[in-house]
GROMACS .gro file of C-alpha atoms in nm:
model
  359
    1MET     CA    1  -1.316  -1.419   1.550
    2PRO     CA    2  -1.196  -1.681   1.363
    3LYS     CA    3  -0.856  -1.876   1.568
    4PHE     CA    4  -0.671  -1.849   1.281
    5TYR     CA    5  -0.549  -2.239   1.448
    6GLU     CA    6  -0.595  -2.562   1.444
    7LYS     CA    7  -0.577  -2.961   1.499
    8ARG     CA    8  -0.380  -3.200   1.287
    9ARG     CA    9  -0.178  -3.483   1.414
   10GLN     CA   10  -0.232  -3.407   1.811
   11LYS     CA   11  -0.050  -3.093   1.702
   12TYR     CA   12  -0.168  -2.751   1.676
   13TYR     CA   13  -0.078  -2.519   1.337
   14ALA     CA   14  -0.157  -2.136   1.302
   15VAL     CA   15  -0.317  -2.054   0.934
   16LEU     CA   16  -0.435  -1.802   0.802
   17ASP     CA   17  -0.564  -1.766   0.466
   18VAL     CA   18  -0.322  -1.564   0.158
   19PRO     CA   19  -0.546  -1.365  -0.018
   20LYS     CA   20  -0.481  -1.468  -0.414
   21ALA     CA   21  -0.410  -1.228  -0.618
   22LEU     CA   22  -0.038  -1.188  -0.340
   23ARG     CA   23   0.010  -1.558  -0.260
   24GLU     CA   24   0.230  -1.500  -0.575
   25GLN     CA   25   0.404  -1.193  -0.506
   26LEU     CA   26   0.479  -1.415  -0.109
   27GLY     CA   27   0.576  -1.741  -0.261
   28ILE     CA   28   0.225  -1.939  -0.073
   29SER     CA   29   0.073  -2.157  -0.295
   30ARG     CA   30  -0.280  -2.056  -0.067
   31ARG     CA   31  -0.297  -2.042   0.280
   32PHE     CA   32   0.019  -1.932   0.528
   33VAL     CA   33   0.108  -2.266   0.832
   34LYS     CA   34   0.355  -2.339   1.067
   35SER     CA   35   0.357  -2.597   1.387
   36LEU     CA   36   0.283  -2.403   1.714
   37GLN     CA   37   0.462  -2.674   1.835
   38THR     CA   38   0.238  -2.822   2.061
   39ASP     CA   39  -0.064  -3.036   2.129
   40SER     CA   40  -0.230  -2.752   2.396
   41GLU     CA   41  -0.489  -2.566   2.315
   42SER     CA   42  -0.475  -2.299   2.546
   43ILE     CA   43  -0.088  -2.239   2.518
   44ALA     CA   44  -0.153  -2.230   2.136
   45ARG     CA   45  -0.425  -1.944   2.139
   46ILE     CA   46  -0.137  -1.775   2.291
   47ARG     CA   47   0.173  -1.878   2.085
   48VAL     CA   48  -0.099  -1.735   1.785
   49LEU     CA   49  -0.097  -1.408   1.801
   50PRO     CA   50   0.272  -1.296   1.704
   51VAL     CA   51   0.289  -1.569   1.451
   52ILE     CA   52  -0.091  -1.404   1.322
   53ALA     CA   53   0.065  -1.078   1.368
   54LYS     CA   54   0.340  -1.133   1.170
   55TRP     CA   55   0.180  -1.322   0.833
   56LYS     CA   56  -0.051  -1.007   0.843
   57GLN     CA   57   0.228  -0.696   0.875
   58GLU     CA   58   0.381  -1.004   0.527
   59ILE     CA   59   0.073  -0.940   0.377
   60ALA     CA   60   0.001  -0.599   0.423
   61LEU     CA   61   0.307  -0.501   0.305
   62ALA     CA   62   0.245  -0.701  -0.015
   63LYS     CA   63  -0.081  -0.470  -0.061
   64ALA     CA   64   0.065  -0.166   0.002
   65SER     CA   65   0.404  -0.267  -0.291
   66SER     CA   66   0.152  -0.387  -0.489
   67SER     CA   67  -0.025  -0.057  -0.579
   68SER     CA   68   0.276   0.189  -0.431
   69GLY     CA   69   0.627   0.135  -0.690
   70ASN     CA   70   0.778   0.217  -0.378
   71GLU     CA   71   1.068   0.054  -0.503
   72LEU     CA   72   1.282   0.108  -0.191
   73LEU     CA   73   0.938  -0.097  -0.064
   74ASP     CA   74   0.958  -0.344  -0.317
   75SER     CA   75   1.354  -0.372  -0.171
   76VAL     CA   76   1.232  -0.410   0.151
   77ILE     CA   77   0.984  -0.720   0.045
   78LYS     CA   78   1.275  -0.956  -0.192
   79VAL     CA   79   1.510  -0.872   0.242
   80ARG     CA   80   1.207  -1.003   0.432
   81GLN     CA   81   1.158  -1.248   0.204
   82ASP     CA   82   1.523  -1.366   0.190
   83THR     CA   83   1.543  -1.391   0.593
   84GLN     CA   84   1.201  -1.611   0.612
   85ARG     CA   85   1.448  -1.861   0.366
   86LEU     CA   86   1.719  -1.818   0.501
   87LYS     CA   87   1.538  -1.893   0.875
   88ALA     CA   88   1.418  -2.238   0.702
   89GLN     CA   89   1.824  -2.288   0.634
   90GLY     CA   90   1.878  -2.256   1.042
   91LEU     CA   91   2.001  -1.950   1.031
   92ASP     CA   92   1.991  -1.689   1.357
   93ASN     CA   93   1.900  -1.276   1.242
   94TRP     CA   94   2.294  -1.212   1.368
   95GLU     CA   95   2.374  -1.461   1.129
   96ILE     CA   96   2.083  -1.314   0.833
   97GLN     CA   97   2.178  -0.990   0.908
   98MET     CA   98   2.596  -1.028   0.818
   99VAL     CA   99   2.494  -1.226   0.558
  100HIS     CA  100   2.310  -0.926   0.446
  101GLU     CA  101   2.524  -0.611   0.510
  102GLU     CA  102   2.781  -0.839   0.340
  103VAL     CA  103   2.589  -0.808   0.047
  104ALA     CA  104   2.471  -0.487   0.066
  105MET     CA  105   2.818  -0.292   0.054
  106ASP     CA  106   2.961  -0.516  -0.218
  107ALA     CA  107   2.620  -0.305  -0.450
  108ALA     CA  108   2.717  -0.036  -0.235
  109LEU     CA  109   3.080  -0.010  -0.303
  110GLY     CA  110   3.094  -0.071  -0.714
  111GLU     CA  111   3.351  -0.186  -0.967
  112LYS     CA  112   3.574   0.066  -0.840
  113ASN     CA  113   3.558   0.011  -0.509
  114ASP     CA  114   3.457   0.356  -0.437
  115TYR     CA  115   3.118   0.362  -0.264
  116SER     CA  116   3.058   0.479  -0.611
  117GLY     CA  117   2.703   0.168  -0.623
  118ASP     CA  118   2.345   0.153  -0.588
  119HIS     CA  119   2.326   0.202  -0.184
  120SER     CA  120   1.936   0.131  -0.219
  121LEU     CA  121   2.002  -0.205  -0.073
  122ALA     CA  122   2.206  -0.108   0.230
  123ASN     CA  123   1.876   0.111   0.310
  124ALA     CA  124   1.665  -0.214   0.294
  125VAL     CA  125   1.836  -0.371   0.492
  126SER     CA  126   1.845  -0.135   0.686
  127ILE     CA  127   1.477  -0.130   0.765
  128ALA     CA  128   1.440  -0.498   0.679
  129HIS     CA  129   1.619  -0.534   0.964
  130GLY     CA  130   1.491  -0.309   1.239
  131ASP     CA  131   1.741  -0.002   1.209
  132SER     CA  132   1.510   0.197   1.027
  133ILE     CA  133   1.151   0.282   0.975
  134LEU     CA  134   1.000   0.291   0.652
  135LEU     CA  135   0.745   0.521   0.653
  136ALA     CA  136   0.542   0.343   0.341
  137GLU     CA  137   0.546   0.060   0.494
  138HIS     CA  138   0.371   0.063   0.747
  139ILE     CA  139   0.058   0.219   0.613
  140GLU     CA  140  -0.136  -0.067   0.517
  141GLU     CA  141  -0.115  -0.230   0.843
  142HIS     CA  142  -0.233   0.110   1.039
  143LEU     CA  143  -0.523   0.196   0.758
  144GLU     CA  144  -0.628  -0.173   0.844
  145ASN     CA  145  -0.638  -0.100   1.213
  146LYS     CA  146  -0.881   0.182   1.140
  147ASP     CA  147  -1.248   0.292   1.281
  148SER     CA  148  -1.379   0.462   0.979
  149THR     CA  149  -1.513   0.409   0.582
  150PRO     CA  150  -1.383   0.348   0.350
  151LYS     CA  151  -1.404   0.753   0.151
  152SER     CA  152  -1.184   0.845   0.481
  153LYS     CA  153  -0.934   0.578   0.448
  154ASP     CA  154  -0.890   0.613   0.158
  155MET     CA  155  -0.842   0.997   0.153
  156ALA     CA  156  -0.595   0.938   0.519
  157ARG     CA  157  -0.422   0.695   0.168
  158THR     CA  158  -0.413   0.961  -0.007
  159ALA     CA  159  -0.157   1.192   0.241
  160LEU     CA  160  -0.013   0.963   0.404
  161ILE     CA  161   0.143   0.833   0.037
  162ALA     CA  162   0.260   1.155  -0.086
  163PHE     CA  163   0.380   1.209   0.302
  164ALA     CA  164   0.632   0.895   0.274
  165LYS     CA  165   0.738   1.002  -0.097
  166GLU     CA  166   0.858   1.400   0.032
  167PHE     CA  167   1.029   1.141   0.346
  168PRO     CA  168   1.011   0.804   0.316
  169LEU     CA  169   1.300   0.755   0.612
  170ALA     CA  170   1.062   0.766   1.019
  171GLU     CA  171   1.467   1.004   1.084
  172GLU     CA  172   1.370   1.177   0.840
  173VAL     CA  173   1.153   1.411   0.955
  174THR     CA  174   1.177   1.764   1.129
  175GLU     CA  175   0.981   2.024   1.168
  176ARG     CA  176   1.107   2.249   1.006
  177GLY     CA  177   1.135   1.979   0.725
  178VAL     CA  178   0.745   1.879   0.729
  179ARG     CA  179   0.664   2.323   0.791
  180ASP     CA  180   0.878   2.393   0.479
  181TRP     CA  181   0.728   2.060   0.304
  182ILE     CA  182   0.300   2.196   0.365
  183ILE     CA  183   0.479   2.496   0.291
  184ARG     CA  184   0.588   2.445  -0.130
  185THR     CA  185   0.299   2.168  -0.145
  186MET     CA  186   0.058   2.288   0.048
  187GLU     CA  187  -0.006   2.623   0.028
  188ARG     CA  188   0.193   2.720  -0.268
  189GLU     CA  189   0.168   2.469  -0.484
  190ARG     CA  190  -0.207   2.385  -0.450
  191LYS     CA  191  -0.344   2.661  -0.272
  192LEU     CA  192  -0.534   2.490  -0.013
  193SER     CA  193  -0.784   2.635   0.274
  194TYR     CA  194  -0.625   2.611   0.639
  195SER     CA  195  -0.894   2.358   0.716
  196THR     CA  196  -0.803   2.143   0.439
  197ILE     CA  197  -0.465   2.137   0.525
  198LYS     CA  198  -0.539   2.130   0.864
  199ARG     CA  199  -0.698   1.751   0.734
  200GLU     CA  200  -0.515   1.676   0.514
  201VAL     CA  201  -0.197   1.717   0.785
  202SER     CA  202  -0.422   1.464   1.092
  203PRO     CA  203  -0.386   1.149   0.932
  204ILE     CA  204  -0.028   1.148   0.951
  205LYS     CA  205  -0.045   1.277   1.239
  206MET     CA  206  -0.238   1.053   1.373
  207TYR     CA  207  -0.039   0.747   1.147
  208TRP     CA  208   0.293   0.904   1.397
  209LYS     CA  209   0.121   0.821   1.717
  210TRP     CA  210   0.075   0.463   1.580
  211LEU     CA  211   0.439   0.425   1.465
  212LYS     CA  212   0.530   0.541   1.829
  213ARG     CA  213   0.252   0.294   1.979
  214TYR     CA  214   0.269  -0.060   1.787
  215LYS     CA  215   0.651  -0.015   1.609
  216GLY     CA  216   0.877   0.115   1.806
  217LEU     CA  217   0.958   0.478   1.684
  218ASP     CA  218   1.180   0.690   1.902
  219ALA     CA  219   1.188   1.045   1.745
  220PRO     CA  220   0.992   1.357   1.864
  221ASN     CA  221   0.710   1.507   1.738
  222PRO     CA  222   0.784   1.646   1.463
  223PHE     CA  223   0.400   1.824   1.378
  224GLU     CA  224   0.426   2.056   1.686
  225ASP     CA  225   0.408   2.331   1.560
  226VAL     CA  226   0.379   2.359   1.087
  227LEU     CA  227  -0.035   2.461   1.102
  228PRO     CA  228  -0.024   2.768   0.943
  229PRO     CA  229  -0.175   3.062   1.081
  230ALA     CA  230  -0.536   2.976   1.184
  231PRO     CA  231  -0.785   3.201   0.947
  232SER     CA  232  -0.934   3.457   1.201
  233ARG     CA  233  -1.279   3.486   1.319
  234ASN     CA  234  -1.309   3.816   1.211
  235SER     CA  235  -1.112   3.890   0.899
  236LYS     CA  236  -1.279   3.926   0.580
  237SER     CA  237  -1.221   3.543   0.471
  238LYS     CA  238  -1.469   3.448   0.614
  239SER     CA  239  -1.788   3.517   0.371
  240SER     CA  240  -1.549   3.392   0.124
  241ILE     CA  241  -1.691   3.034   0.312
  242ASP     CA  242  -1.956   3.092   0.480
  243ILE     CA  243  -2.294   2.844   0.361
  244ASN     CA  244  -2.533   3.038   0.191
  245GLY     CA  245  -2.804   2.942   0.245
  246PHE     CA  246  -3.180   2.975  -0.051
  247SER     CA  247  -3.420   3.197  -0.100
  248VAL     CA  248  -3.794   3.100  -0.155
  249SER     CA  249  -3.707   3.193  -0.505
  250ASP     CA  250  -3.430   3.053  -0.574
  251TYR     CA  251  -3.598   2.722  -0.413
  252HIS     CA  252  -3.874   2.693  -0.688
  253LYS     CA  253  -3.705   2.785  -0.986
  254ILE     CA  254  -3.452   2.550  -0.887
  255LEU     CA  255  -3.773   2.294  -0.895
  256GLY     CA  256  -3.928   2.433  -1.205
  257ALA     CA  257  -3.553   2.306  -1.379
  258VAL     CA  258  -3.589   2.002  -1.328
  259PRO     CA  259  -3.576   1.764  -1.623
  260GLU     CA  260  -3.995   1.656  -1.564
  261LYS     CA  261  -3.891   1.270  -1.631
  262ASP     CA  262  -3.679   1.310  -1.344
  263ARG     CA  263  -3.909   1.240  -1.038
  264ASN     CA  264  -3.678   1.166  -0.792
  265LEU     CA  265  -3.473   1.451  -0.818
  266ARG     CA  266  -3.840   1.673  -0.830
  267ASN     CA  267  -3.888   1.495  -0.467
  268LEU     CA  268  -3.583   1.468  -0.328
  269ILE     CA  269  -3.533   1.877  -0.357
  270ILE     CA  270  -3.894   1.950  -0.273
  271ILE     CA  271  -3.850   1.730   0.060
  272GLY     CA  272  -3.483   1.843   0.133
  273ALA     CA  273  -3.616   2.191   0.102
  274HIS     CA  274  -3.865   2.106   0.404
  275THR     CA  275  -3.589   1.827   0.616
  276GLY     CA  276  -3.335   1.987   0.554
  277CYS     CA  277  -3.143   1.672   0.534
  278ARG     CA  278  -2.818   1.629   0.384
  279ILE     CA  279  -2.895   1.441   0.025
  280GLU     CA  280  -2.673   1.121   0.133
  281GLU     CA  281  -2.917   1.085   0.472
  282LEU     CA  282  -3.223   1.116   0.244
  283CYS     CA  283  -3.127   0.828  -0.007
  284ALA     CA  284  -2.991   0.569   0.310
  285LEU     CA  285  -3.418   0.651   0.457
  286GLN     CA  286  -3.531   0.285   0.423
  287THR     CA  287  -3.923   0.343   0.424
  288GLU     CA  288  -3.942   0.127   0.803
  289ASP     CA  289  -3.788   0.419   0.950
  290VAL     CA  290  -4.047   0.668   0.759
  291LEU     CA  291  -4.327   0.665   0.983
  292PRO     CA  292  -4.729   0.836   0.958
  293ASP     CA  293  -4.595   1.178   1.109
  294ARG     CA  294  -4.186   1.157   1.099
  295ILE     CA  295  -3.892   1.036   0.955
  296GLN     CA  296  -3.601   0.843   1.187
  297LEU     CA  297  -3.250   0.931   1.061
  298VAL     CA  298  -3.035   0.608   1.187
  299ASP     CA  299  -2.726   0.679   0.926
  300ALA     CA  300  -2.600   0.964   0.900
  301LYS     CA  301  -2.271   1.145   0.858
  302THR     CA  302  -2.210   1.247   1.221
  303LYS     CA  303  -2.363   1.102   1.557
  304ALA     CA  304  -2.567   1.503   1.591
  305GLY     CA  305  -2.679   1.335   1.257
  306LEU     CA  306  -2.943   1.098   1.423
  307ARG     CA  307  -3.236   1.238   1.479
  308THR     CA  308  -3.675   1.239   1.442
  309ILE     CA  309  -3.766   1.528   1.233
  310PRO     CA  310  -4.150   1.601   1.210
  311ILE     CA  311  -4.314   1.526   0.782
  312HIS     CA  312  -4.417   1.906   0.702
  313ASN     CA  313  -4.748   1.952   0.636
  314ALA     CA  314  -4.639   2.026   0.276
  315ILE     CA  315  -4.534   1.760   0.204
  316LEU     CA  316  -4.696   1.477   0.350
  317GLN     CA  317  -4.904   1.324   0.091
  318LEU     CA  318  -4.564   1.315  -0.111
  319VAL     CA  319  -4.410   1.098   0.244
  320ALA     CA  320  -4.694   0.872   0.219
  321GLU     CA  321  -4.685   0.776  -0.138
  322LEU     CA  322  -4.362   0.719  -0.156
  323VAL     CA  323  -4.317   0.489   0.110
  324ASP     CA  324  -4.678   0.270  -0.099
  325THR     CA  325  -4.481   0.255  -0.457
  326SER     CA  326  -4.086   0.251  -0.305
  327THR     CA  327  -4.010  -0.138  -0.519
  328ASP     CA  328  -3.629  -0.119  -0.263
  329GLY     CA  329  -3.741  -0.088   0.056
  330TYR     CA  330  -3.589   0.312   0.030
  331LEU     CA  331  -3.839   0.634  -0.034
  332ILE     CA  332  -3.616   0.755  -0.323
  333SER     CA  333  -3.651   0.431  -0.466
  334GLY     CA  334  -3.450   0.287  -0.752
  335GLU     CA  335  -3.147   0.505  -0.719
  336LYS     CA  336  -2.816   0.258  -0.751
  337PRO     CA  337  -2.466   0.296  -0.615
  338SER     CA  338  -2.247   0.398  -0.810
  339ASN     CA  339  -1.919   0.487  -0.676
  340LYS     CA  340  -1.673   0.255  -0.483
  341TYR     CA  341  -1.805   0.312  -0.149
  342ALA     CA  342  -2.175   0.215  -0.208
  343LYS     CA  343  -2.338   0.543  -0.167
  344ARG     CA  344  -2.657   0.557  -0.318
  345SER     CA  345  -2.632   0.898  -0.323
  346SER     CA  346  -2.411   0.929  -0.568
  347GLY     CA  347  -2.583   0.937  -0.900
  348ILE     CA  348  -2.892   1.228  -0.875
  349GLY     CA  349  -2.555   1.466  -0.626
  350LYS     CA  350  -2.472   1.523  -0.910
  351ARG     CA  351  -2.786   1.607  -1.096
  352CYS     CA  352  -2.833   1.830  -0.849
  353GLY     CA  353  -2.591   1.973  -0.858
  354ARG     CA  354  -2.566   2.006  -1.242
  355LEU     CA  355  -2.848   2.130  -1.218
  356LYS     CA  356  -2.746   2.407  -0.930
  357ALA     CA  357  -2.407   2.501  -1.160
  358ARG     CA  358  -2.609   2.520  -1.501
  359LEU     CA  359  -2.847   2.814  -1.367
   0.00000   0.00000   0.00000
């Protein structure tokens, strides 16, 4: 773990590199630097923590602003940047807030002094000085601290951005409002299933809990009773989501339709049929995890997927040949990651899906 501090001229300084893409936006040439006002390393270790946390929040905020297209969020950033400028001039927090509120009030009053002007700056000042919580502001910081895959984070980000567009401020979120939003956008417009709605609401609920724990959000839980009724296990709709297996004749039909030159797809289908493995499990399977009589899955979608599978007699020779001829250390050799999540199964999975759809 980096220390985030260094010694200069007998004093310790907090330091944090800023990503190149954000330096101009943050007004930083290369890195944040701030004196910790001590020559004791033990004290520096303590003092550096809130400084680094604040800088990381600024970086996360800048990242969110650069990709969100959220005008209010951009205004909040400008207010925060001006706050730092005024602090550097020696002003106290209450003085800075008073200056910002006066400017915002002038903008809201407008030319006719009748509050017909722009009120967005007043909202930004309220948020920047801690009176309101802008939901879009902390999304990137929250996701950065989540221990999940890039794909899961992207799915969560999509759900959170949509939620933050509907409810810009945390105090605007109510149980009735969330329920109406789900009915209008997820059930009626997008016609999502119960399981998909539950999956999309889940990261929003987690974000709300995170805001309460780390950002001082003090509001009742608005997600208590917002999901649609769960489908009955005995309902007729259940049959529509059941997974249908392939018959032996289906298997041979699919295998016979594989293009002759696509040996990897043919081998994937054969091994998949005799092991029950997911496509990505087989594509991620390295030759070192293939033993003479079994395969060991050490990279699975879930913990339950970490397992050992005996190699069926019908594919023993094929598996042995693939191990001997592999050129890159993978059982299904030669497949390259073709998406941003670096999954080796992306290309061959699409070829398999198109083949099944065509049949």
